[in-house]
Structure formats: C-alpha cells, structure tokens
XYZ file of C-alpha atoms in Angstrom:
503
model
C 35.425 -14.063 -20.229
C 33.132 -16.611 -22.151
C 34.078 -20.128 -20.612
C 34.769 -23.491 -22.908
C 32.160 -25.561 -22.229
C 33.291 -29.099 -21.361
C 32.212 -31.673 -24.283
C 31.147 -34.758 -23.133
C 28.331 -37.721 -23.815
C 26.935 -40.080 -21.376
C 27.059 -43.463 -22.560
C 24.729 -46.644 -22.316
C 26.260 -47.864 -19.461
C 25.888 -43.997 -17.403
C 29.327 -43.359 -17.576
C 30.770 -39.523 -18.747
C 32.808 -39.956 -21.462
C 34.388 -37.272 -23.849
C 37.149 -36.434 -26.257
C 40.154 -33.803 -26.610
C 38.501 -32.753 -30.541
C 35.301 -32.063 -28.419
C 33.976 -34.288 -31.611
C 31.890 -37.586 -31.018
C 33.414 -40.913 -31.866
C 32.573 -41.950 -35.648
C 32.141 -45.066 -37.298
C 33.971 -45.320 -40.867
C 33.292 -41.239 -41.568
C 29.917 -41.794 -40.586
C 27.447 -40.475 -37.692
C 26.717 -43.715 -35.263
C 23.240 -45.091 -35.273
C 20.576 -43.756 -33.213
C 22.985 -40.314 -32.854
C 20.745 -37.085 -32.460
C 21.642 -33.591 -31.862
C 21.012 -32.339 -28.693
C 19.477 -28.789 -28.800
C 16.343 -26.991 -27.493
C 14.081 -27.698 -30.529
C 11.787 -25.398 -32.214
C 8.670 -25.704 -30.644
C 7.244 -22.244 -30.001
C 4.414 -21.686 -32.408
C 2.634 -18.650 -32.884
C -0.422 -19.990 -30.563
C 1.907 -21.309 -28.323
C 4.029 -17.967 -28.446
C 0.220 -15.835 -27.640
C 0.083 -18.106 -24.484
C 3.518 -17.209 -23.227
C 2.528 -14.028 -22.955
C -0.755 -13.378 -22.004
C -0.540 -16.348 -19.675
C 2.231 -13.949 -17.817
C 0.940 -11.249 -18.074
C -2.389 -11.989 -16.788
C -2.275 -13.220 -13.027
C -3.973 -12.739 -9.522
C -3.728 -9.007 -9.796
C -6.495 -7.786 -12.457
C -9.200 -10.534 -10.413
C -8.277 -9.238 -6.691
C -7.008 -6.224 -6.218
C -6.931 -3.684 -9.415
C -7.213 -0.789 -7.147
C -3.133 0.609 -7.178
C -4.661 2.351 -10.132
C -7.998 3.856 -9.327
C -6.461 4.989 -5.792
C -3.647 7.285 -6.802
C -6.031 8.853 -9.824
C -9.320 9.506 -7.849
C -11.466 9.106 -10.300
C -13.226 6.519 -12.366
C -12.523 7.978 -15.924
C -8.891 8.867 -15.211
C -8.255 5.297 -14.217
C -9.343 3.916 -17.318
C -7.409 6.720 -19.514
C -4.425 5.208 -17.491
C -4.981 1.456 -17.825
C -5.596 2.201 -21.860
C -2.448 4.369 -21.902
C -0.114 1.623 -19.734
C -1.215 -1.007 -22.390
C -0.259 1.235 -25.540
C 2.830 2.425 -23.479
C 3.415 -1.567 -22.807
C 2.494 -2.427 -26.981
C 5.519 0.309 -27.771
C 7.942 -1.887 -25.562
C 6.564 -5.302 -26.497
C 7.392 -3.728 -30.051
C 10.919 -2.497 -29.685
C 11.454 -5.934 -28.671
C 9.907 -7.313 -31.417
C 12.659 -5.420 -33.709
C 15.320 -6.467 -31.423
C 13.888 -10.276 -31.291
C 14.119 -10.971 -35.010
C 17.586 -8.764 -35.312
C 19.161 -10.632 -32.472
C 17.813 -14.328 -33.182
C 19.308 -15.902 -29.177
C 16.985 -16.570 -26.334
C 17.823 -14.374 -23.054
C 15.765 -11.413 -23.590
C 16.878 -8.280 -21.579
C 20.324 -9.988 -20.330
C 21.251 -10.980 -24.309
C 20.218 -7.754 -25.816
C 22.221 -5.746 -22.832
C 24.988 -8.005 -23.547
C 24.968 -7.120 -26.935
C 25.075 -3.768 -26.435
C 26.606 -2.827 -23.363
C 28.958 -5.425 -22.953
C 29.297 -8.318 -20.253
C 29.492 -6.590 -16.559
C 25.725 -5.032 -16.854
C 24.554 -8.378 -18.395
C 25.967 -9.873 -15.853
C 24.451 -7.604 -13.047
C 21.080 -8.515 -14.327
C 21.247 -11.697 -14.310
C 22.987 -12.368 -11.211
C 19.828 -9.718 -9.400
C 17.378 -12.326 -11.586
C 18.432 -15.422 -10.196
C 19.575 -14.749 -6.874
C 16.638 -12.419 -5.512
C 13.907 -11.155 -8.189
C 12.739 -14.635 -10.043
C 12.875 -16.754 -6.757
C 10.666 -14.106 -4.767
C 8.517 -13.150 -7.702
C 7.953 -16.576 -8.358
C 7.290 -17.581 -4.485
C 4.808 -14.425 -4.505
C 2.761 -15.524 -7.648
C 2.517 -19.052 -5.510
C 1.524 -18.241 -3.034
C -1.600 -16.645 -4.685
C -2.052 -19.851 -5.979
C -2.351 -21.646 -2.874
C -4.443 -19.084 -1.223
C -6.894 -19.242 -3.938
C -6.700 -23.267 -4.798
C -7.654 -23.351 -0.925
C -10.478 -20.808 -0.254
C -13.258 -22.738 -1.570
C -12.465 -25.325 1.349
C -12.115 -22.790 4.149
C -15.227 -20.694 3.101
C -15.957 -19.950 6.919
C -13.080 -19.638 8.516
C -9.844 -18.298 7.671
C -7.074 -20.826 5.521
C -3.791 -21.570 7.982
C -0.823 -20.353 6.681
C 1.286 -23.274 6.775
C -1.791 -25.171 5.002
C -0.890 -22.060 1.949
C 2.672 -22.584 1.938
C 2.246 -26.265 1.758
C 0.321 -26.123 -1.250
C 2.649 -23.397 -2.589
C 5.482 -25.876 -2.019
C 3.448 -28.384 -4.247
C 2.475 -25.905 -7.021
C 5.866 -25.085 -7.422
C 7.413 -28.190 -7.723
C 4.585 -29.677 -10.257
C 6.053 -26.498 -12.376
C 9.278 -27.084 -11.880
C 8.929 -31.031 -13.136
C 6.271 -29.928 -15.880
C 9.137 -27.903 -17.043
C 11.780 -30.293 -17.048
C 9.743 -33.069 -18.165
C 8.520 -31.873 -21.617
C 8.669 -28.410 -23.857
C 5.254 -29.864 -25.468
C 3.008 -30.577 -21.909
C 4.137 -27.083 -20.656
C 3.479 -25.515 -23.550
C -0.256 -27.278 -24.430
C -0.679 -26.770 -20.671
C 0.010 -22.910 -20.894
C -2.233 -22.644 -24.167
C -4.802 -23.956 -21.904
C -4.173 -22.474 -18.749
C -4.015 -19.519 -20.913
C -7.834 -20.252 -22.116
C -9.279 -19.889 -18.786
C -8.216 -16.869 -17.950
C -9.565 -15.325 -20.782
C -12.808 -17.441 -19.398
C -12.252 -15.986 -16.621
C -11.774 -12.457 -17.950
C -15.050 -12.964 -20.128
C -17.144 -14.353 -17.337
C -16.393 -10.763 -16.251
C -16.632 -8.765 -18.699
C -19.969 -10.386 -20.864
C -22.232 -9.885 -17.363
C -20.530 -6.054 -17.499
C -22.011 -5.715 -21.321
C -25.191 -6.402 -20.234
C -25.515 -4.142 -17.074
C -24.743 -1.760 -19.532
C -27.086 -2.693 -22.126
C -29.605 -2.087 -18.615
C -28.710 1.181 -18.340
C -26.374 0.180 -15.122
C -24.097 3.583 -16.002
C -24.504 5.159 -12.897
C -21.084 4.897 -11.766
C -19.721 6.469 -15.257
C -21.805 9.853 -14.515
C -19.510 12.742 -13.707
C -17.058 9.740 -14.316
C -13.830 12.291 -13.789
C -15.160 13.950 -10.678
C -13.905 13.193 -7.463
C -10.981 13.254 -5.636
C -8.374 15.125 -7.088
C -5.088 13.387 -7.770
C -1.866 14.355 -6.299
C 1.318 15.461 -8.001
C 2.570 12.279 -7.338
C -0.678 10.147 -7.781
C -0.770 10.213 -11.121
C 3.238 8.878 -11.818
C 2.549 6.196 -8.877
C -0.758 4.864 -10.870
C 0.965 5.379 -13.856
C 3.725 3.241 -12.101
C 0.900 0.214 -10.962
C -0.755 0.098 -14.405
C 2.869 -0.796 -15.992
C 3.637 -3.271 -13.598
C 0.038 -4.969 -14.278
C 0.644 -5.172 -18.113
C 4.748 -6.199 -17.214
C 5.437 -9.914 -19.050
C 5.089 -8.920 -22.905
C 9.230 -9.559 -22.672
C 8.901 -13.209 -22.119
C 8.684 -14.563 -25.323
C 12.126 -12.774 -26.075
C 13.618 -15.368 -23.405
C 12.919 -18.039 -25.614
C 13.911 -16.761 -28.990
C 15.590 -19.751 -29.957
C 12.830 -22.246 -29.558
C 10.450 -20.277 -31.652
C 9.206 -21.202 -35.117
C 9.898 -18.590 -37.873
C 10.515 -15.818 -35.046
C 10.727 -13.233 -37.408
C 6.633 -13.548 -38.600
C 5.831 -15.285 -34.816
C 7.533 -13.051 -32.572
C 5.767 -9.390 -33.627
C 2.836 -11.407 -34.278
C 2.762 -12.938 -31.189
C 3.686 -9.984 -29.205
C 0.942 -7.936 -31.074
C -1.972 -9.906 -30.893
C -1.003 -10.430 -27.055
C -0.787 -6.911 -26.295
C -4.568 -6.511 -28.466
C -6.061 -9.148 -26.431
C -4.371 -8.197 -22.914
C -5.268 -4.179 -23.297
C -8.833 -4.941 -24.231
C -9.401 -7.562 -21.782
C -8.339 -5.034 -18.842
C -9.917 -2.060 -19.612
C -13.401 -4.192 -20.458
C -12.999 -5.677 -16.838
C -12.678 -2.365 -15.106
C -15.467 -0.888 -16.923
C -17.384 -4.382 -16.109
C -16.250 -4.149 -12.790
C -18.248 -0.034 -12.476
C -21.098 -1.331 -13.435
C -21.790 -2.746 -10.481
C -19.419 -1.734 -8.026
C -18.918 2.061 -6.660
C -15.432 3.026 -6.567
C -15.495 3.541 -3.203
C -16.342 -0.031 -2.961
C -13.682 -1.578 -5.039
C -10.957 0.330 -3.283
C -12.482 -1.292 -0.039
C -13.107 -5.003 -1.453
C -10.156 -7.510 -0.848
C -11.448 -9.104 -3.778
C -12.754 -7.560 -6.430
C -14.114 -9.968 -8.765
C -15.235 -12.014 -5.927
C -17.675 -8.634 -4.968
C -18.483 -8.639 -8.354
C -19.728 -12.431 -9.115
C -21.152 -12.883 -5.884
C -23.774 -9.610 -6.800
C -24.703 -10.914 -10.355
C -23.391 -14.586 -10.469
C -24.608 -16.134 -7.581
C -23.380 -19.478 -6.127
C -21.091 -19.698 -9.612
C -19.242 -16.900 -7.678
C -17.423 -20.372 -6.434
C -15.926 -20.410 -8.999
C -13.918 -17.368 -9.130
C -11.251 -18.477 -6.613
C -10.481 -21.643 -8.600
C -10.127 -19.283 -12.103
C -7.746 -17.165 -9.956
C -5.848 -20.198 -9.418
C -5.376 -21.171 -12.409
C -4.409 -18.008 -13.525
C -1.549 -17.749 -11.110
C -0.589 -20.962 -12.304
C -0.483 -19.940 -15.364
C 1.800 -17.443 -14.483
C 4.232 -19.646 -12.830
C 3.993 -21.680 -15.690
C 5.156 -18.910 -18.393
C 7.859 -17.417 -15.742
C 9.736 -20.496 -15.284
C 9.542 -21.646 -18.751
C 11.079 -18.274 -20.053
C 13.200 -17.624 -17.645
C 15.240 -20.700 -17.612
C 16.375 -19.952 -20.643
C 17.881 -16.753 -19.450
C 20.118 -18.856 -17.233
C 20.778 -21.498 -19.687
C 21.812 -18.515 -22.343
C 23.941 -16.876 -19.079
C 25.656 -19.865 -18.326
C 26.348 -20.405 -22.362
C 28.127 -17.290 -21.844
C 30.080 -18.350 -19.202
C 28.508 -16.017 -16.890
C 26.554 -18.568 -14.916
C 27.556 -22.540 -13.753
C 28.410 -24.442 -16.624
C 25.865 -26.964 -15.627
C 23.312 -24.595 -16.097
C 23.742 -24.471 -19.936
C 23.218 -28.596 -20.468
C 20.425 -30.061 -22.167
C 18.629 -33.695 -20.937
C 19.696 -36.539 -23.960
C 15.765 -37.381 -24.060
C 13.682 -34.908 -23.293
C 15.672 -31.734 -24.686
C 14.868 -29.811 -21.993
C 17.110 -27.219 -20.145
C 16.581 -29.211 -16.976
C 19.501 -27.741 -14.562
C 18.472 -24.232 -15.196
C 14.985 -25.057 -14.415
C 15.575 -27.149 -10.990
C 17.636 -24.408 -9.814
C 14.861 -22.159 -9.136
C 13.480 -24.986 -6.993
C 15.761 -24.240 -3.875
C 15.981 -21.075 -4.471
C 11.911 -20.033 -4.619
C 11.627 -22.609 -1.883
C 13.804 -20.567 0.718
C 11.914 -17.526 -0.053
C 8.741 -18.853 0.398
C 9.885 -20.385 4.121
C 11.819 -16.938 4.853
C 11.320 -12.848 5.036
C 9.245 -10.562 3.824
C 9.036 -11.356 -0.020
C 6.985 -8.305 -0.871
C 9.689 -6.055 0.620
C 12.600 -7.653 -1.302
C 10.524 -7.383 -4.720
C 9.874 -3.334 -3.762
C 13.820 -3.068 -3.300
C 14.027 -4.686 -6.713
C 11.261 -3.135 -8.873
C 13.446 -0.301 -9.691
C 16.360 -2.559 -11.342
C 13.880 -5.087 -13.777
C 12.544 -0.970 -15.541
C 16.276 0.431 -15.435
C 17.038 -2.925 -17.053
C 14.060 -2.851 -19.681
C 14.818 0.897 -20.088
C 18.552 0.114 -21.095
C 17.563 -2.609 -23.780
C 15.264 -0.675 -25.665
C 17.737 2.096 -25.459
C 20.269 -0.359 -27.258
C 17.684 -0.760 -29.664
C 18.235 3.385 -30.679
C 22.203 2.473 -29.948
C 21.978 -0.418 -32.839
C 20.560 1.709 -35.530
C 23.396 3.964 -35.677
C 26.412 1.569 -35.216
C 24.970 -0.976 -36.835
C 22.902 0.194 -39.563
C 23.548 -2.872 -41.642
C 22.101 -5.091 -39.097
C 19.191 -7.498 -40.941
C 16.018 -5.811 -39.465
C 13.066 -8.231 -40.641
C 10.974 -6.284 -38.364
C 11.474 -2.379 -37.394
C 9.929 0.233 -35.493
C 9.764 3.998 -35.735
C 12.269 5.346 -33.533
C 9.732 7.741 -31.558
C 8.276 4.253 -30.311
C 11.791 2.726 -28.670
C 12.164 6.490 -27.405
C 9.307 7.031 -25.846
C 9.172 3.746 -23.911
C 12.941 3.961 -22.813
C 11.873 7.468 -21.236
C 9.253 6.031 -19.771
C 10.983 3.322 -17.916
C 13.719 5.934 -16.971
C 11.127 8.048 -15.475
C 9.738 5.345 -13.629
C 13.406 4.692 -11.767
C 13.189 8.059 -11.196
C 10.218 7.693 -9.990
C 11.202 5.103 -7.579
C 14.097 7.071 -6.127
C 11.440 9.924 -5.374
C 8.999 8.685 -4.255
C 10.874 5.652 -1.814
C 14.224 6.296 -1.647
C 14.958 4.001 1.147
C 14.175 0.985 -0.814
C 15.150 1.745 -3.840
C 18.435 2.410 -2.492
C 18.635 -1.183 -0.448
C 17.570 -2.175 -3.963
C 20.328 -0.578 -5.371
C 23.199 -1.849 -3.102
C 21.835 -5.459 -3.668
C 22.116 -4.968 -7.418
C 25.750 -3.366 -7.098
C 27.021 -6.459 -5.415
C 26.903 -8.093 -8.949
C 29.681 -6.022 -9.915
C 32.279 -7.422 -7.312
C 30.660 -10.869 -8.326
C 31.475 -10.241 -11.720
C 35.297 -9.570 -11.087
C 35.457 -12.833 -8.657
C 33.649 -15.479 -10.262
C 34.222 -14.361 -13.938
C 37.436 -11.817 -14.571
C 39.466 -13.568 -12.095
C 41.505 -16.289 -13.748
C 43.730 -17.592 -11.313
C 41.459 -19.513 -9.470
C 43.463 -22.071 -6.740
C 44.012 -25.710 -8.577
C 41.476 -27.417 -5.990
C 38.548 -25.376 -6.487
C 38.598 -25.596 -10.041
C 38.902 -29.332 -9.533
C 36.185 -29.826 -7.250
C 34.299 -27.442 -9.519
C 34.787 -30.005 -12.511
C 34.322 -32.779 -10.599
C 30.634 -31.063 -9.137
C 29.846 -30.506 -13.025
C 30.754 -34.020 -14.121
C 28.511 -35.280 -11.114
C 25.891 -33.860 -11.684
C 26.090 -34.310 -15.132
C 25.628 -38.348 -15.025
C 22.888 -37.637 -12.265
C 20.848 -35.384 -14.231
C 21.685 -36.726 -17.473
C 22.677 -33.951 -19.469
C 24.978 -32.649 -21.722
C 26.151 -29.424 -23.473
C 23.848 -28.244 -26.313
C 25.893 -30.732 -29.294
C 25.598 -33.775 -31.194
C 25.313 -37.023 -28.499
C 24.390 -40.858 -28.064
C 20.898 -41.117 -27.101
C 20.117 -43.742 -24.045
C-alpha cells in the first residue's frame, strides 16, 4: 500500500497551509514570485560520487586491525590472493549495480531495486532491519572508532576513559548528523576531502613500503605461501572478512537521484572507486610485510601504528588522527546515503510520512537524517553493538545477494528495459553466488547468531501487515498520527518533495 502524501506549504507567517487539488495557490495562471520547487537537487558529481564511495569504504579497519584475513589463510601470499580476489569479487557487484543504477534511475539502492523486483514485503523487511538495528549500530560502531582515535594522542600514557570515548562519539555524531541536514554541498566538499586524507593516509603507508622494497626488505615474502595451513573453513571465513572490508561500493546507488548524468557518473564512479580502493589495500598489506612479520601483525592492536612508529618516527603521531578522520569519513558517506533510503521508503509509504519531506531552504532530507540521531545514540549508551551487527551480517549479503539476482530476473522479463550500461551475465551470477554462499556461510559456521539474526529480521514481516496492509486503523490514531506529521512539519520546516513558497 503506497500512502498519499499530504500536500502542504508553510507560509511566511509559519503556519501549515494546503489545498484539496494538492496544487499551490496561483496568481492570474501564473507561478507566485519567489516560488521554487522543492526537490533534492542534482548535486552528485562524478568527484563527488568517487568520494562517496571510497570515503565508505575505507575506514578504521585496513589502519588497525587487517588481520581477519591473514589469520584464517596462514600465510602471507594467500592473504594477498584473497584481498585481490575480494576487491574483483566486490568490482563485479559494484558493477551489477552500476547496470541496475542507470536502468532504475530512484535513489534507495538495495531496498528500491528489491522493491522492484520482488515486490513490497522484502523491501520492506530490509528496510525496517536498516533503520531499526543495522545503520544505528553500524553507525555507533564506526564512532566510536572515531572517538577512540581523535583521543589517543592525549592519553598517550595511560589508557582513554570510556565515558571520555562515548562523549566524543556523542559529538562526532551529531556534527554529522547537522552537516547533513545543513547542506548537500559542505557534506559533500567535506567528504571529497575527508576522502583525500585517507588516501594520504593510505600513501603515507604504502610510499615508505616501496622503498623497503626497493632495499631489498623482502624477507617476509620468501616462502611467502608457507606456513600454517588453512582450515576447511579458514579460507570461506577470510574470504568472508576481505568482503566485508571492501563492503560500501553500494552507496552511491542510495543516492541515485541526486547524481549528475548517472548513467556516465554512476559506472564511472563505481569503477574508478573500486581501481583506487583494490590497489590501495593490497599495496598496504604488502607495505605493511615489509616491515612487519606476520606473526607480528596478527599480535599488534594496531597495525599501522607498529608500522609508522618503526620507519616514521615521532610522525607516527599522526596516524591516530588519519584514523580519525577516516572513520569520519565513514560516518559522513553512511549517513548521507542512507537517508535517502528512508526518505525513498517513506515515499513509498513504507516508512513515516515525515520521513519523505524536504527543508524549503536548504533542500535537504532533514527528518530522515535526524532520525538516526536517537536511534545511534541509544546504541552507543546500550548493549553489546558488535554482537547485534554479527546477528545482522547475514541479512545486509542475503539482501545484496537478492538485488543482483533481480538484476538476472530483469533481463528476461524485461528485456526492453533502457540499459545505458550492462554487464555480462556471468558477472551478476557470480557475485549473487557469492553472497549466497556467504549466508550460507554464516549459518555454518555460527548458527546461533545468525539465527537471533534471523528472527530479528522476520519480525519485519508482522510489521509489514500492521503498520502497512492494515487499513482500518482506529479514527484517533490516525488523527494523532496527522496531527504528529503536521507538527513536526512547521517545527522542522519541511514539506513533501513539490513545488512551495520559499521563507
């Protein structure tokens, strides 16, 4: 059931004011003076559209604690086969949704391209999982690496308080969360730069690796695949922790809609990305060997922190603050994205209609980006995050899987479909296998989470028959329900994506 938005304008004066034709006032057959249509505006450029992605793909992980792969493969050569294999596995799904980006021109990546295909109730499943438990806790996680990191150069001897981290979590977050609603342009030019220190970061890395190399430092790369053998199920599990490192090529997809020619911008984008992102890692883990023994990385907390500190010196300082701003980064690109999932949801009537309203000045999707706020905040204050994103991991690959799977689904049924951009079908194959395999994978190898995981995602479905089949909804709640929309409405100053009044 898609829901009627309700059309309304705020006026000078700050009062809601609409009309049964859902049509603005006019003056003589004309559009009033200083009228402007009210839409998320095109503002994704193909630099702008690089930074989305690599800025979210790229966090803490590849800096700290790269070692998920290099412990279930037991050897130094295997690990790199696998972090160069994750990253062409990764390009294959960045491309299917490439084809299914410039087919399907709406923002909402995985939840608008399941929609599409498989109808309503699994859309709605994913996003109801999304915004309830996996964005809030993934985005509290990727915070709280922030604040660790923004702090350690101040607690050098001694170790940072935890209340001191969450603190400046708490901060971090909600400079994001008002970056966001504040302007398209600042977030954007701040991820494009945000986005440049990383690869700084990644480079101050990698260039000292070169020349260690150049010195003959290839000590570590003798008998490179010799050591401990890995298990049956070693090889699937780092396998499993090399696609979770690359995982964030899907978030320009979310913003489809915003993005300047998307059918050049989008493969481009996505491309160029996934070239710069597969390089960079497997150039830092070979930097990383030259130096640094295996058995020493999988012992070091921090891995380019054992790494500067042996060639850089006191710019080893440094480090933390890069990691920082990397994180940030992160947050950054996740919130921008994917509040325009729920503003797409709620467009669809599968989310609070409040959700899909725009601000009258700064076109910005501003209720779908403050409700993360509460939400991120009460998992950073509660539980064991970590544990709720292991329950989850399974549903964001079934998820993936199942949209590049419509992609196969589409060619058939609708062959007519305007492709500007297509794939081989072996690619979309491939990947969708290999995200099924990794749900498998899950169930095998932890069934007890995975199946917590899997009752939390099944209580979408009863969600989806109350709050959306379910019609006959008592008088006073939808009431109150209008009258919470209208409210908030005048507070936040918004209004559904169509033609309004400026201020």
């Amino acid at each position: 059931m898609v829901r009627k938005p309700v059309v309304s304008t705020i006026s000078s004066g700050g009062y809601l004011q609409g009309n049964v034709n859902g049509k603005l006032p006019s003056l003589g057959g004309k559009e009033p003076p200083g009228q402007e249509k009210v839409v998320l505006k095109k503002k994704i450029t193909l630099l702008r559209g690089i930074s989305i992605i690599i800025g979210t793909i790229i966090g803490a992980g590849i800096f700290i604690s790269p070692k998920g792969v290099l412990q279930n493969t037991g050897s130094v050569g295997m690990s790199l086969i696998i972090w160069t294999v994750c990253g062409v596995l990764s390009l294959f799904g960045a491309l299917s949704y490439a084809e299914l980006g410039t087919s399907i021109k709406k923002s909402g990546g995985h939840y608008t391209y399941i929609l599409e295909v498989f109808g309503p109730l699994p859309a709605f499943v994913r996003v109801w999982v999304e915004l309830l438990i996996i964005r809030p806790a993934a985005t509290a996680v990727i915070s709280l690496a922030f604040g660790r990191y923004i702090l350690e150069p101040f607690f050098i001897q001694c170790e940072i308080p935890e209340l001191a981290i969450k603190l400046i979590t708490a901060v971090g977050i909600t400079v994001v969360m008002v970056l966001n609603s504040m302007s398209v342009s600042w977030s954007a030019r701040i991820q494009i730069f945000l986005t440049f220190c990383k690869l700084t970061a990644i480079l101050i890395i990698i260039v000292p690796g070169v020349m260690q190399l150049i010195k003959g430092q290839t000590q570590h790369f003798q008998d490179a695949f010799s050591g401990r053998d890995a298990s049956i199920m070693g090889l699937p599990l780092a396998f499993y922790y090399g696609m979770y490192a690359y995982a964030g090529w899907f978030y320009l997809n979310f913003v489809t809609e915003e993005v300047e020619n998307p059918e050049k911008t989008i493969p481009l984008a996505i491309c160029i990305s996934m070239a710069i992102v597969t390089t960079g890692y497997v150039l830092t883990n070979v930097a990383y060997f030259t130096t640094i023994s295996a058995e020493e990385l999988l012992l070091s907390n921090a891995v380019a922190v054992t790494f500067s500190e042996r060639l850089l010196g006191n710019f080893s300082l440094a480090v933390p603050i890069f990691v920082a701003l990397s994180c940030f980064g992160s947050m950054n690109g996740g919130v921008f994205a994917v509040s325009r999932l729920f503003y797409v949801a709620s467009r669809e009537g599968h989310l609070p209609e409040i959700l899909s309203m725009i601000h009258v000045r700064k076109h910005t999707p501003l209720p779908a980006v403050i409700v993360l706020h509460p939400l991120t905040m009460i998992m950073l204050f509660s539980g064991d995050l970590y544990s709720l994103l292991n329950f989850l991991s399974f549903a964001r690959w079934l998820f993936i899987g199942l949209a590049v799977a419509g992609l196969i689904y589409l060619r058939y049924k609708r062959p007519e479909m305007h492709r500007p951009f297509k794939v081989p079908l072996f690619i979309p194959a491939l990947f969708s296998f290999t995200c099924l395999f990794m749900v498998a994978l899950s169930l095998y190898s932890d069934p007890f989470s995975t199946g917590i995981g899997f009752i939390i995602t099944l209580t979408g479905v009863p969600a989806y028959y109350l709050f959306i089949i379910w019609d006959k909804k008592p008088k006073w709640f939808r009431r109150m329900s209008d009258r919470i929309t209208r409210t908030l409405q005048i507070i936040l100053e918004v209004v559904p994506e169509e033609d309004c009044h400026k201020l």
